[in-house]
GROMACS .gro file of C-alpha atoms in nm:
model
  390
    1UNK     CA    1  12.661 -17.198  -6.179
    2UNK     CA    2  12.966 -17.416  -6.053
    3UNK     CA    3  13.255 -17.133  -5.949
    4UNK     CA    4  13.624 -17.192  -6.029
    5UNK     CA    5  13.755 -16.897  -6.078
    6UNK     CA    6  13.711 -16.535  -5.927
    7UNK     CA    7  13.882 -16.258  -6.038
    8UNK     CA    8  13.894 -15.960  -5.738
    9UNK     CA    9  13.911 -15.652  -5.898
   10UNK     CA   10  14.085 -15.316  -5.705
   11UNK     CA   11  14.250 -15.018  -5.793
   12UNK     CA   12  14.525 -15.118  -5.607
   13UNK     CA   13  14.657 -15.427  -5.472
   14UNK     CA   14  14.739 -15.335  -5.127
   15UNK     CA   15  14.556 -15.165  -4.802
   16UNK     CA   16  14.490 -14.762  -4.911
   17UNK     CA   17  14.165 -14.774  -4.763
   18UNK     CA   18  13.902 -14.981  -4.614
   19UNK     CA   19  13.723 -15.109  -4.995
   20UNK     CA   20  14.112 -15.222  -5.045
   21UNK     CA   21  14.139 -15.403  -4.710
   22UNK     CA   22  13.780 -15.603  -4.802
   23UNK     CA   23  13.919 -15.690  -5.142
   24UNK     CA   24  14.261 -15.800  -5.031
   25UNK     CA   25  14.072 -15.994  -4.720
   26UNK     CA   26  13.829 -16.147  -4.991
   27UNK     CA   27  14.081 -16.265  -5.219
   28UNK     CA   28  14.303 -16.469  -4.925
   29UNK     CA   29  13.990 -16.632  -4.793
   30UNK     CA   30  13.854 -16.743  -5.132
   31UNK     CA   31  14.232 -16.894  -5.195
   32UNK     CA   32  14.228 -17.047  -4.888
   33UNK     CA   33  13.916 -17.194  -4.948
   34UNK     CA   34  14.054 -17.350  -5.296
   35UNK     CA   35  13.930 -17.121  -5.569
   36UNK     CA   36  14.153 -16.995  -5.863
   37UNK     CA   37  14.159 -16.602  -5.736
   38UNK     CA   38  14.320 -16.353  -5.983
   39UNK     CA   39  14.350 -16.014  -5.835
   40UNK     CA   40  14.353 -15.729  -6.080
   41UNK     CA   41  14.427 -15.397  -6.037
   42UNK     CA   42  14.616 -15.103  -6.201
   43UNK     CA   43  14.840 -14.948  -5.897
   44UNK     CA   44  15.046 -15.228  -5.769
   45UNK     CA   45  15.323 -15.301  -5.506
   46UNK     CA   46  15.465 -15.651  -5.589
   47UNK     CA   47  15.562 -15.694  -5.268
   48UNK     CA   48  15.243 -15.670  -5.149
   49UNK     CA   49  15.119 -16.046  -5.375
   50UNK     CA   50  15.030 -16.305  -5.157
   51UNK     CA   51  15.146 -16.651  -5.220
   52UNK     CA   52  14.926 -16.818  -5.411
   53UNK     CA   53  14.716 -16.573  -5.560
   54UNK     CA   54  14.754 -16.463  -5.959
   55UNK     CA   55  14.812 -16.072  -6.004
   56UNK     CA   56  14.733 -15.892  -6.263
   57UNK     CA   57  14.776 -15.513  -6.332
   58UNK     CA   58  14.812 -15.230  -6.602
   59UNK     CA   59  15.084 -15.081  -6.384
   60UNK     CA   60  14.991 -14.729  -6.401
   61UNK     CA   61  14.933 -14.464  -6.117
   62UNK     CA   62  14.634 -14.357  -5.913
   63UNK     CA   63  14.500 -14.138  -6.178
   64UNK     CA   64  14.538 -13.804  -5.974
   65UNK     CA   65  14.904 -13.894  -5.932
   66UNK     CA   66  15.005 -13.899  -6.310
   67UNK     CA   67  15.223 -13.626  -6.389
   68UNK     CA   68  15.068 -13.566  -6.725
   69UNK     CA   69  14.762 -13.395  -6.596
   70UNK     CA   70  14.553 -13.478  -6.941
   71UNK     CA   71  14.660 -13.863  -6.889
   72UNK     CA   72  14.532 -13.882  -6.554
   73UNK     CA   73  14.210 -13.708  -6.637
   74UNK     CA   74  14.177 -13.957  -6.908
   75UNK     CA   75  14.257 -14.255  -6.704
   76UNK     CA   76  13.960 -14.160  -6.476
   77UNK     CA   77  13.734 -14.115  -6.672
   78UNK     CA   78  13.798 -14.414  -6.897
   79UNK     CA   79  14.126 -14.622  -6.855
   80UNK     CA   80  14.166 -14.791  -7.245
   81UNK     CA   81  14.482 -14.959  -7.105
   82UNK     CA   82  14.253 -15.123  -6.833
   83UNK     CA   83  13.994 -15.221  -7.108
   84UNK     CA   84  14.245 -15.396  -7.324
   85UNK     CA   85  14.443 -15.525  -7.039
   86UNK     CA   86  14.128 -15.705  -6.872
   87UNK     CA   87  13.958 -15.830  -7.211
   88UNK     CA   88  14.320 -16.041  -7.285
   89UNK     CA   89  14.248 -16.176  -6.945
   90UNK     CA   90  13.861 -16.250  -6.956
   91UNK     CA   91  13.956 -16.434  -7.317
   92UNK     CA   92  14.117 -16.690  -7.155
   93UNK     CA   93  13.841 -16.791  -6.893
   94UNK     CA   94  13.518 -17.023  -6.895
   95UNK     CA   95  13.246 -16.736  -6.823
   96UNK     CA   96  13.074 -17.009  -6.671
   97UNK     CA   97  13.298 -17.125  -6.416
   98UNK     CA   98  13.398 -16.755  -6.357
   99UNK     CA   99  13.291 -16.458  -6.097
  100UNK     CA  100  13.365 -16.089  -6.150
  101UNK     CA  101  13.426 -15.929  -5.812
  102UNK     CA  102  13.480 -15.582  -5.800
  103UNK     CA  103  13.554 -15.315  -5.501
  104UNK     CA  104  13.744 -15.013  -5.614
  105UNK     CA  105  13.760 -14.848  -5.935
  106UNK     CA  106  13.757 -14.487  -5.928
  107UNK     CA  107  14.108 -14.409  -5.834
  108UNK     CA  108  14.260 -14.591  -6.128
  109UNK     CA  109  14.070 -14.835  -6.322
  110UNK     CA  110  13.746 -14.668  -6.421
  111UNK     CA  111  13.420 -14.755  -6.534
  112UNK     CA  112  13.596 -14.915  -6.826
  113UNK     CA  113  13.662 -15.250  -6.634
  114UNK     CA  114  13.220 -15.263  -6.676
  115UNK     CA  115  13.197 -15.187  -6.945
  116UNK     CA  116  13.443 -15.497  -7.099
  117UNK     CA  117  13.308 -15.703  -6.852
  118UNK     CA  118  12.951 -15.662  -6.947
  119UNK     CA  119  13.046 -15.676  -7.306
  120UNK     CA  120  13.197 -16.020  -7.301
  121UNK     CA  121  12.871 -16.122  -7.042
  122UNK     CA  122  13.064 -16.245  -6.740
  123UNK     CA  123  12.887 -16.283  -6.437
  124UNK     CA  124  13.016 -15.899  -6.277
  125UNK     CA  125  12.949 -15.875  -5.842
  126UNK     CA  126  12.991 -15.556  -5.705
  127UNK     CA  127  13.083 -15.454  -5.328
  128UNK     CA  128  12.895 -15.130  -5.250
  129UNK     CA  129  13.122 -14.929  -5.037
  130UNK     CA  130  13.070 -14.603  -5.122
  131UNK     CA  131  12.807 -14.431  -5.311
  132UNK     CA  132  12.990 -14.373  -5.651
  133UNK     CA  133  12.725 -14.544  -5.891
  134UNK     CA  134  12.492 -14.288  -5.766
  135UNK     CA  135  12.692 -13.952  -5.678
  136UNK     CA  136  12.987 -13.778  -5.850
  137UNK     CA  137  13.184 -13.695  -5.544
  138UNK     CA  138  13.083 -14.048  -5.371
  139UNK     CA  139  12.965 -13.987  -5.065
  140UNK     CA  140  12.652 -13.825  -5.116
  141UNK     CA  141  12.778 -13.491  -4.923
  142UNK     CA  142  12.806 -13.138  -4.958
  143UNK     CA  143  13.147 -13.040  -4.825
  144UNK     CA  144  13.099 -12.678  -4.857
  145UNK     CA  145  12.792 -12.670  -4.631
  146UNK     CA  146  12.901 -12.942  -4.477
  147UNK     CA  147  12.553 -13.133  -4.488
  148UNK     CA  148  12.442 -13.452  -4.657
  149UNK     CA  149  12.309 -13.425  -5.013
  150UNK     CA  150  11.982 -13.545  -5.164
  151UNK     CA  151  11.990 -13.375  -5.558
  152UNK     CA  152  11.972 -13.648  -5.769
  153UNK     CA  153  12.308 -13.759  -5.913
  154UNK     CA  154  12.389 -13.631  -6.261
  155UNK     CA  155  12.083 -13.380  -6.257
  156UNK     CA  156  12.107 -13.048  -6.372
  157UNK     CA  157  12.122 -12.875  -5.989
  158UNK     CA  158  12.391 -13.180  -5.882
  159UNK     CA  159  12.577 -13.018  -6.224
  160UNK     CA  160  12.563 -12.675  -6.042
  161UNK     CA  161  12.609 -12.797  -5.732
  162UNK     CA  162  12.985 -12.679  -5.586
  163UNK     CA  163  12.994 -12.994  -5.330
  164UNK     CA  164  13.309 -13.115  -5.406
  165UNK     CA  165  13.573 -13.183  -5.144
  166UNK     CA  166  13.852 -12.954  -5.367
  167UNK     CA  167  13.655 -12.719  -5.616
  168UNK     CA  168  13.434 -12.676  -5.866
  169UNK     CA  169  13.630 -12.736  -6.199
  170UNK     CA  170  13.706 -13.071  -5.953
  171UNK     CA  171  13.349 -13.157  -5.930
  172UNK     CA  172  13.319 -13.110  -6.320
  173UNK     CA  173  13.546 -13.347  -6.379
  174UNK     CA  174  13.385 -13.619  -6.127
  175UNK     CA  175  13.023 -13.517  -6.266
  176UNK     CA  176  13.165 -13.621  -6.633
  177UNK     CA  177  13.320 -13.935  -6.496
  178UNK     CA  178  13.030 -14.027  -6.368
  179UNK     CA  179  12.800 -13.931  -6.664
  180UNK     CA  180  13.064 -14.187  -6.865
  181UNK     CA  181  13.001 -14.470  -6.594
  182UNK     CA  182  12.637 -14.431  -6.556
  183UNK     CA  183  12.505 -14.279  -6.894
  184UNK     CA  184  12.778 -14.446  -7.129
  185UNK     CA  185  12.837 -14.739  -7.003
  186UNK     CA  186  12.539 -14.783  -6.817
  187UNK     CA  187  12.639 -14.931  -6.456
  188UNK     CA  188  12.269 -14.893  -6.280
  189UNK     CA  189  12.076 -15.057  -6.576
  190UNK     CA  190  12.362 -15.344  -6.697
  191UNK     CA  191  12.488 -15.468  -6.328
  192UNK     CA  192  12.286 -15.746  -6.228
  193UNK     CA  193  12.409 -15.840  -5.881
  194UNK     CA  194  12.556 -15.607  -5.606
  195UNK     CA  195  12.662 -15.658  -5.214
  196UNK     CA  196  12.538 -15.449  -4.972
  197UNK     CA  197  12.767 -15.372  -4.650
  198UNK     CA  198  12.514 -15.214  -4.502
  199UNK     CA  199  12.070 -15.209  -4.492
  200UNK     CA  200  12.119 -14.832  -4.462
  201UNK     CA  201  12.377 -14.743  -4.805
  202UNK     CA  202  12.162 -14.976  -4.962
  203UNK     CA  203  11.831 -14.754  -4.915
  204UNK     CA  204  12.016 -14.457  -5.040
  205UNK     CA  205  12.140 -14.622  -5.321
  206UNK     CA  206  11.873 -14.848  -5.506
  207UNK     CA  207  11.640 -14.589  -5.665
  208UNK     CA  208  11.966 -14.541  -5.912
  209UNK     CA  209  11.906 -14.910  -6.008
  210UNK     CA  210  11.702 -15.107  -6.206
  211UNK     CA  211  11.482 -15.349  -6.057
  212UNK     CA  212  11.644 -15.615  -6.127
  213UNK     CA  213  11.943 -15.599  -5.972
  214UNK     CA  214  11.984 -15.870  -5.717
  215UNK     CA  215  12.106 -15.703  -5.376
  216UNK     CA  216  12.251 -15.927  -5.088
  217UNK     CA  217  12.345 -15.758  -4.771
  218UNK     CA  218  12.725 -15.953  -4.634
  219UNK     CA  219  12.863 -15.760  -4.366
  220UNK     CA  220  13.249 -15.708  -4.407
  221UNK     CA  221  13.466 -15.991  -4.224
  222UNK     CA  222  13.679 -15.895  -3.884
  223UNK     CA  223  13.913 -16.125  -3.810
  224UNK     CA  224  14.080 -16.026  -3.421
  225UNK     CA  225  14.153 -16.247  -3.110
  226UNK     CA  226  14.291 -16.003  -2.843
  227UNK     CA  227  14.474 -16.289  -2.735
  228UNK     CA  228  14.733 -16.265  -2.981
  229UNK     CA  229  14.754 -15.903  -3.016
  230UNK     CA  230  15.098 -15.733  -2.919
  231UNK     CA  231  14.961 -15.416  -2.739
  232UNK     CA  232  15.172 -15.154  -2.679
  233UNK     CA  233  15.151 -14.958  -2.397
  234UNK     CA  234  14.934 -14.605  -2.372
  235UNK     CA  235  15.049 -14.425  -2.088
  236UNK     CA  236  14.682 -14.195  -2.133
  237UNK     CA  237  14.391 -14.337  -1.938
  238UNK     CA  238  14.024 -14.307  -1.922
  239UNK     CA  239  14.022 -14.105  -2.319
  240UNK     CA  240  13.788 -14.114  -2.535
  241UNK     CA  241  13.918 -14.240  -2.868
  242UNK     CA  242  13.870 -14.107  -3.266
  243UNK     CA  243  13.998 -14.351  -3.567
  244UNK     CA  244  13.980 -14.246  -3.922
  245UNK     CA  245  14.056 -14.023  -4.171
  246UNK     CA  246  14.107 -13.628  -3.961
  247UNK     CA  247  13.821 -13.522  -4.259
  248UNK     CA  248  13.545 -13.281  -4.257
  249UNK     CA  249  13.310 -13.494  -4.382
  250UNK     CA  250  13.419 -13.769  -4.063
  251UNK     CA  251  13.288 -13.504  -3.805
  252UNK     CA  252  13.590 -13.537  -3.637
  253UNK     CA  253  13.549 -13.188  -3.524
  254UNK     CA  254  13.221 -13.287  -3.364
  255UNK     CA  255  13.452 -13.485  -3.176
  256UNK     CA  256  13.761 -13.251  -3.083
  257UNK     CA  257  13.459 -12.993  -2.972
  258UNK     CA  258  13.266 -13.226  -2.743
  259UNK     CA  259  13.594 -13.403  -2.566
  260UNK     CA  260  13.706 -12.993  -2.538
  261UNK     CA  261  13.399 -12.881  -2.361
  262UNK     CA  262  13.404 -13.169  -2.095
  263UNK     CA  263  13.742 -13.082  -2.043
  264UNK     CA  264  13.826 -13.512  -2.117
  265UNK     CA  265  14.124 -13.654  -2.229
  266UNK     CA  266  14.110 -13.714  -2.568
  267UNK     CA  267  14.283 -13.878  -2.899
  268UNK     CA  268  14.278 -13.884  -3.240
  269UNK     CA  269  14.451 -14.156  -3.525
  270UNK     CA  270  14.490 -14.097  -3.870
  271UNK     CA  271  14.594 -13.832  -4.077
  272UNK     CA  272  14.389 -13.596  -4.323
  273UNK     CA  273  14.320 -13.254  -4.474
  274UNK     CA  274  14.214 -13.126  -4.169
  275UNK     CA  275  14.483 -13.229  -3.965
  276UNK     CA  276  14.724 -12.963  -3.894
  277UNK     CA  277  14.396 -12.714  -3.871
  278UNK     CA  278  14.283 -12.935  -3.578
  279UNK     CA  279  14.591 -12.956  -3.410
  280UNK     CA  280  14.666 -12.582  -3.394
  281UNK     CA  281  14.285 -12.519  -3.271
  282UNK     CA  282  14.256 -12.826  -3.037
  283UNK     CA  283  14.573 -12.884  -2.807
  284UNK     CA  284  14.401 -13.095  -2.599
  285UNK     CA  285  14.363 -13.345  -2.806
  286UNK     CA  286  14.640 -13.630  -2.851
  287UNK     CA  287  14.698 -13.627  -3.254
  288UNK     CA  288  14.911 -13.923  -3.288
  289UNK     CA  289  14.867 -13.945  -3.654
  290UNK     CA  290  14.867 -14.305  -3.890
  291UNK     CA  291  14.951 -14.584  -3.657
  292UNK     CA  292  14.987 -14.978  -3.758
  293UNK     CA  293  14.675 -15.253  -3.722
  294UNK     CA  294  14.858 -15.352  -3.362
  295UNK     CA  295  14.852 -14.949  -3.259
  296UNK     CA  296  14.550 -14.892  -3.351
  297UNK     CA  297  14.420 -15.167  -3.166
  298UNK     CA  298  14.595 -15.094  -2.851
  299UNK     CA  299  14.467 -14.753  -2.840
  300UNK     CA  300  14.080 -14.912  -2.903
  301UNK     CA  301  14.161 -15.181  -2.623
  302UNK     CA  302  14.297 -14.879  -2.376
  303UNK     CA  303  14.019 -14.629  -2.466
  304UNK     CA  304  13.706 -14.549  -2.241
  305UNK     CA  305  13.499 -14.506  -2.577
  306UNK     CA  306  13.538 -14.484  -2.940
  307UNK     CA  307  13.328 -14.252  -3.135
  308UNK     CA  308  13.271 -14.204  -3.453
  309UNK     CA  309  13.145 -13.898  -3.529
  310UNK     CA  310  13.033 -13.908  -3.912
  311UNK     CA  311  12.827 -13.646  -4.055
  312UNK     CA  312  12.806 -13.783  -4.396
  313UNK     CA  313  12.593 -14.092  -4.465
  314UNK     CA  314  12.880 -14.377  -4.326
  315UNK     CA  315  12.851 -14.654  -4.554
  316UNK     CA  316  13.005 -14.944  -4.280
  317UNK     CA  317  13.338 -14.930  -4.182
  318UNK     CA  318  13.551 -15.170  -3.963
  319UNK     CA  319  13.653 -14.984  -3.680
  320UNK     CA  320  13.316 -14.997  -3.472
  321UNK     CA  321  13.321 -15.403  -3.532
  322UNK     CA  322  13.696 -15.429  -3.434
  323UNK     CA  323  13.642 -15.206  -3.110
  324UNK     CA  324  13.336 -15.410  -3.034
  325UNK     CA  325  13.573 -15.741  -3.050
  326UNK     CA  326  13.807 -15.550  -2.808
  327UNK     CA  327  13.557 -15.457  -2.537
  328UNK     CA  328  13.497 -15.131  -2.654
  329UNK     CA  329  13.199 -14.910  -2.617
  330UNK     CA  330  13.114 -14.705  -2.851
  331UNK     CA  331  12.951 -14.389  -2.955
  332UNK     CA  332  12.816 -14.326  -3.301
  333UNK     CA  333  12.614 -14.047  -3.503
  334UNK     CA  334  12.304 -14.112  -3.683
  335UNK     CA  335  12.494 -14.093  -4.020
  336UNK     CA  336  12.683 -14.407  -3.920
  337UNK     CA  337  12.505 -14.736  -4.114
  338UNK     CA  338  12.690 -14.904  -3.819
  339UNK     CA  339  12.403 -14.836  -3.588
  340UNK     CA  340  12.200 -15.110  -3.734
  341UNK     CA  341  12.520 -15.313  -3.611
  342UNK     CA  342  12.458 -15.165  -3.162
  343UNK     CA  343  12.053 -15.222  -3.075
  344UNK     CA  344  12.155 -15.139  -2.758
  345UNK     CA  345  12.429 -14.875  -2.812
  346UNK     CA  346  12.501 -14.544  -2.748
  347UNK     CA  347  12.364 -14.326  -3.093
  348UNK     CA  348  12.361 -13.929  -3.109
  349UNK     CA  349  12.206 -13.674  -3.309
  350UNK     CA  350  12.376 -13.352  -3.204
  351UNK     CA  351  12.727 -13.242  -3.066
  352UNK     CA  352  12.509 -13.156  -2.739
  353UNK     CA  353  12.335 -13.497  -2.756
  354UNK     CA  354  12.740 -13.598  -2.763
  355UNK     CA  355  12.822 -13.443  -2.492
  356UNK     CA  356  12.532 -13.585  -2.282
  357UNK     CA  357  12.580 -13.965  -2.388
  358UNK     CA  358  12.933 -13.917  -2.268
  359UNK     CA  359  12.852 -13.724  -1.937
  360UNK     CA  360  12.570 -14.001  -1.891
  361UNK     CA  361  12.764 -14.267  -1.971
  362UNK     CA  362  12.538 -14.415  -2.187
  363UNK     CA  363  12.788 -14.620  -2.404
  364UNK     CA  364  12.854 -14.869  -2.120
  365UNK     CA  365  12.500 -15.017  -2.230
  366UNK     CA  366  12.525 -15.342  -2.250
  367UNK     CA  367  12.530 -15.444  -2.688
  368UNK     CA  368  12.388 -15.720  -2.842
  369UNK     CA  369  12.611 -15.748  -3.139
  370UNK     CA  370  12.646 -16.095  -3.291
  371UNK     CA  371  12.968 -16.095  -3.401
  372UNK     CA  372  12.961 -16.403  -3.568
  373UNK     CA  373  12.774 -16.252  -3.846
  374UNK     CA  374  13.075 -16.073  -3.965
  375UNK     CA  375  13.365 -16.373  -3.931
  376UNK     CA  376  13.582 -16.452  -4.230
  377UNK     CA  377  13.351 -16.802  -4.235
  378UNK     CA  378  13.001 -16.640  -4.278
  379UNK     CA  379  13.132 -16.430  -4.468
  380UNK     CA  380  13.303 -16.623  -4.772
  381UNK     CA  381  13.009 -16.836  -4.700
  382UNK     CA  382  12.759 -16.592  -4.807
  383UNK     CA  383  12.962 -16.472  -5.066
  384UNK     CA  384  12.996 -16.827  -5.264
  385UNK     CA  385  12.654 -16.885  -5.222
  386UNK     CA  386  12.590 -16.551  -5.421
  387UNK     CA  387  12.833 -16.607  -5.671
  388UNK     CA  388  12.661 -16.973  -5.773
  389UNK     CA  389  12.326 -16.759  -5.753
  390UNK     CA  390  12.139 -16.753  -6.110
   0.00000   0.00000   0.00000
């Protein structure tokens, strides 16, 4: 199967999260590379297109964001608009010359962008970031209890289950989105090949599939020469850093608690639910809130540590492999997939386990991560090669 075109589906078109910041990255290195890339999506900021890339989009809102309540539950559960929109465009390319790549859905687009897509039997690729094809609130999590989750998704006790990050009618509504995706139109037995950020999501997530489907773990791309990085100046030293969403589910109170008991400088970026709560309760810590790329990497390049804290089942995110890049120890809980990443580094199980790899220093272990295993080369490499895969 000779590639020409791919089409990099999103809900939205710019950065809102790291499954955005993959697609976008995805869909400037297969352009560069010289392949006709279409990005479609339904949330979109035009001046977010990159020369040289076709957009496409329904131009609605995030489907929690509609002011017509009914609309937006619609939408999310199944976007017609998005149907139609992406069948005109699917008419009008070879389905042999042509890759489906998709990375976010749930916010806007739905499960309908599958189900067309299988329908009119074009080759459809999807990026596993989350755990959405198996679990109605996506991150196979209990947010009540605040543990990780193993009912079955869509059983009767996940149906009963309050787990959701708002409330019960909430989870309802996610448990009948789901039920459309995987019982309607049948994502786990129809999709055929699937990406795998990480060896550990992947576990948790393949007894939902058939047997067939054809898995290939490709580590997201990083992309950072501290050379050419503008760092700004942190007048803090010797802190111990946190980067991410300030969400229970991120364990970043694992975090304020530990820094708080060894009486260590600490600091927090990003913004969240649980941000003004921590704040008020942890004046010690530095909340500095959302910061740019260059911020946040000055703060990694200054910081005695990063941890990351998760205490859900962490699918892969960047910020371990960009603090790595920096010279940057880090710490991470067993929930992290990014473990597999640090042979050598510093992994906890408890806060007081925390508290002793900091006091211990174990994070200055020496790592053996081979970085080169997630550069924007390897990784479009591996990624063609799976698109021309039978």
């Amino acid at each position: 199967m000779k590639i020409k075109n791919v089409i990099v589906v999103n809900d939205f078109n710019y950065i809102q999260g790291g499954a955005s910041k993959v697609a976008i990255d995805t869909a400037k290195l297969l352009k560069n590379d010289g392949l006709n890339v279409i990005f479609f999506s339904a949330v979109i900021k035009p001046e977010e297109n990159i020369e040289g890339i076709t957009y496409i989009s329904t131009h609605q809102k995030e489907a929690l964001k509609e002011k017509n309540r009914l609309k937006g539950m619609i939408n999310g559960i199944y976007n017609f608009k998005v149907k139609r929109e992406f069948g005109k465009l699917l008419k009008k390319l070879n389905r042999e010359e042509t890759v489906i790549h998709i990375h976010g859905w749930t916010k806007a687009l739905s499960s309908s962008i599958f189900d067309i897509a299988f329908k009119m039997k074009f080759k459809v690729i999807l990026t596993l970031h989350d755990y959405f094809t198996a679990c109605p609130n996506g991150a196979m999590f209990n947010y009540n209890t605040l543990n990780t989750c193993n009912i079955n998704g869509l059983s009767t006790k996940c149906l009963l289950c309050n787990c959701d990050s708002r409330n019960y009618p909430f989870k309802i509504y996610r448990y009948i989105r789901s039920f459309i995706q995987n019982k309607v139109v049948k994502l786990p037995k129809k999709l055929k090949y699937a990406v795998g950020i990480s060896n550990m999501s992947i576990n948790h997530l393949k007894k939902y599939f058939n047997d067939n489907l054809k898995i290939k773990v490709i580590y997201n791309p990083i992309d950072i020469n501290p050379k050419t990085i503008n760092l700004i100046n942190i007048e803090k030293k010797d802190y111990f850093l946190y980067v991410g969403r300030i969400d229970k589910e991120k364990g970043i109170e694992n975090f304020c608690k530990a820094i708080t008991d060894l009486n260590l400088p600490g600091i927090a970026v990003g913004t969240g639910k649980e941000l003004e709560k921590l704040k008020e309760k942890y004046t010690n810590i530095d909340f500095v809130g959302w910061k740019n790329t260059n911020e946040v990497y000055s703060y990694m390049k200054n910081a005695e540590a990063l941890v990351v804290p998760s205490i859900w089942y962490e699918s892969a995110g960047l910020t371990i492999l960009e603090a790595e890049k920096l010279g940057t120890p880090c710490i991470i809980s067993q929930y992290c997939s990014e473990k597999e990443f640090l042979k050598k580094g510093c992994s906890y199980k408890t806060l007081e386990d925390l508290k002793k790899c900091i006091l211990k220093k174990e994070y200055l272990k020496e790592n053996d991560l081979q970085l080169n295993k997630f550069s924007p080369t390897f990784y479009i490499e591996e990624l063609k090669k799976f698109y021309e895969e039978d």
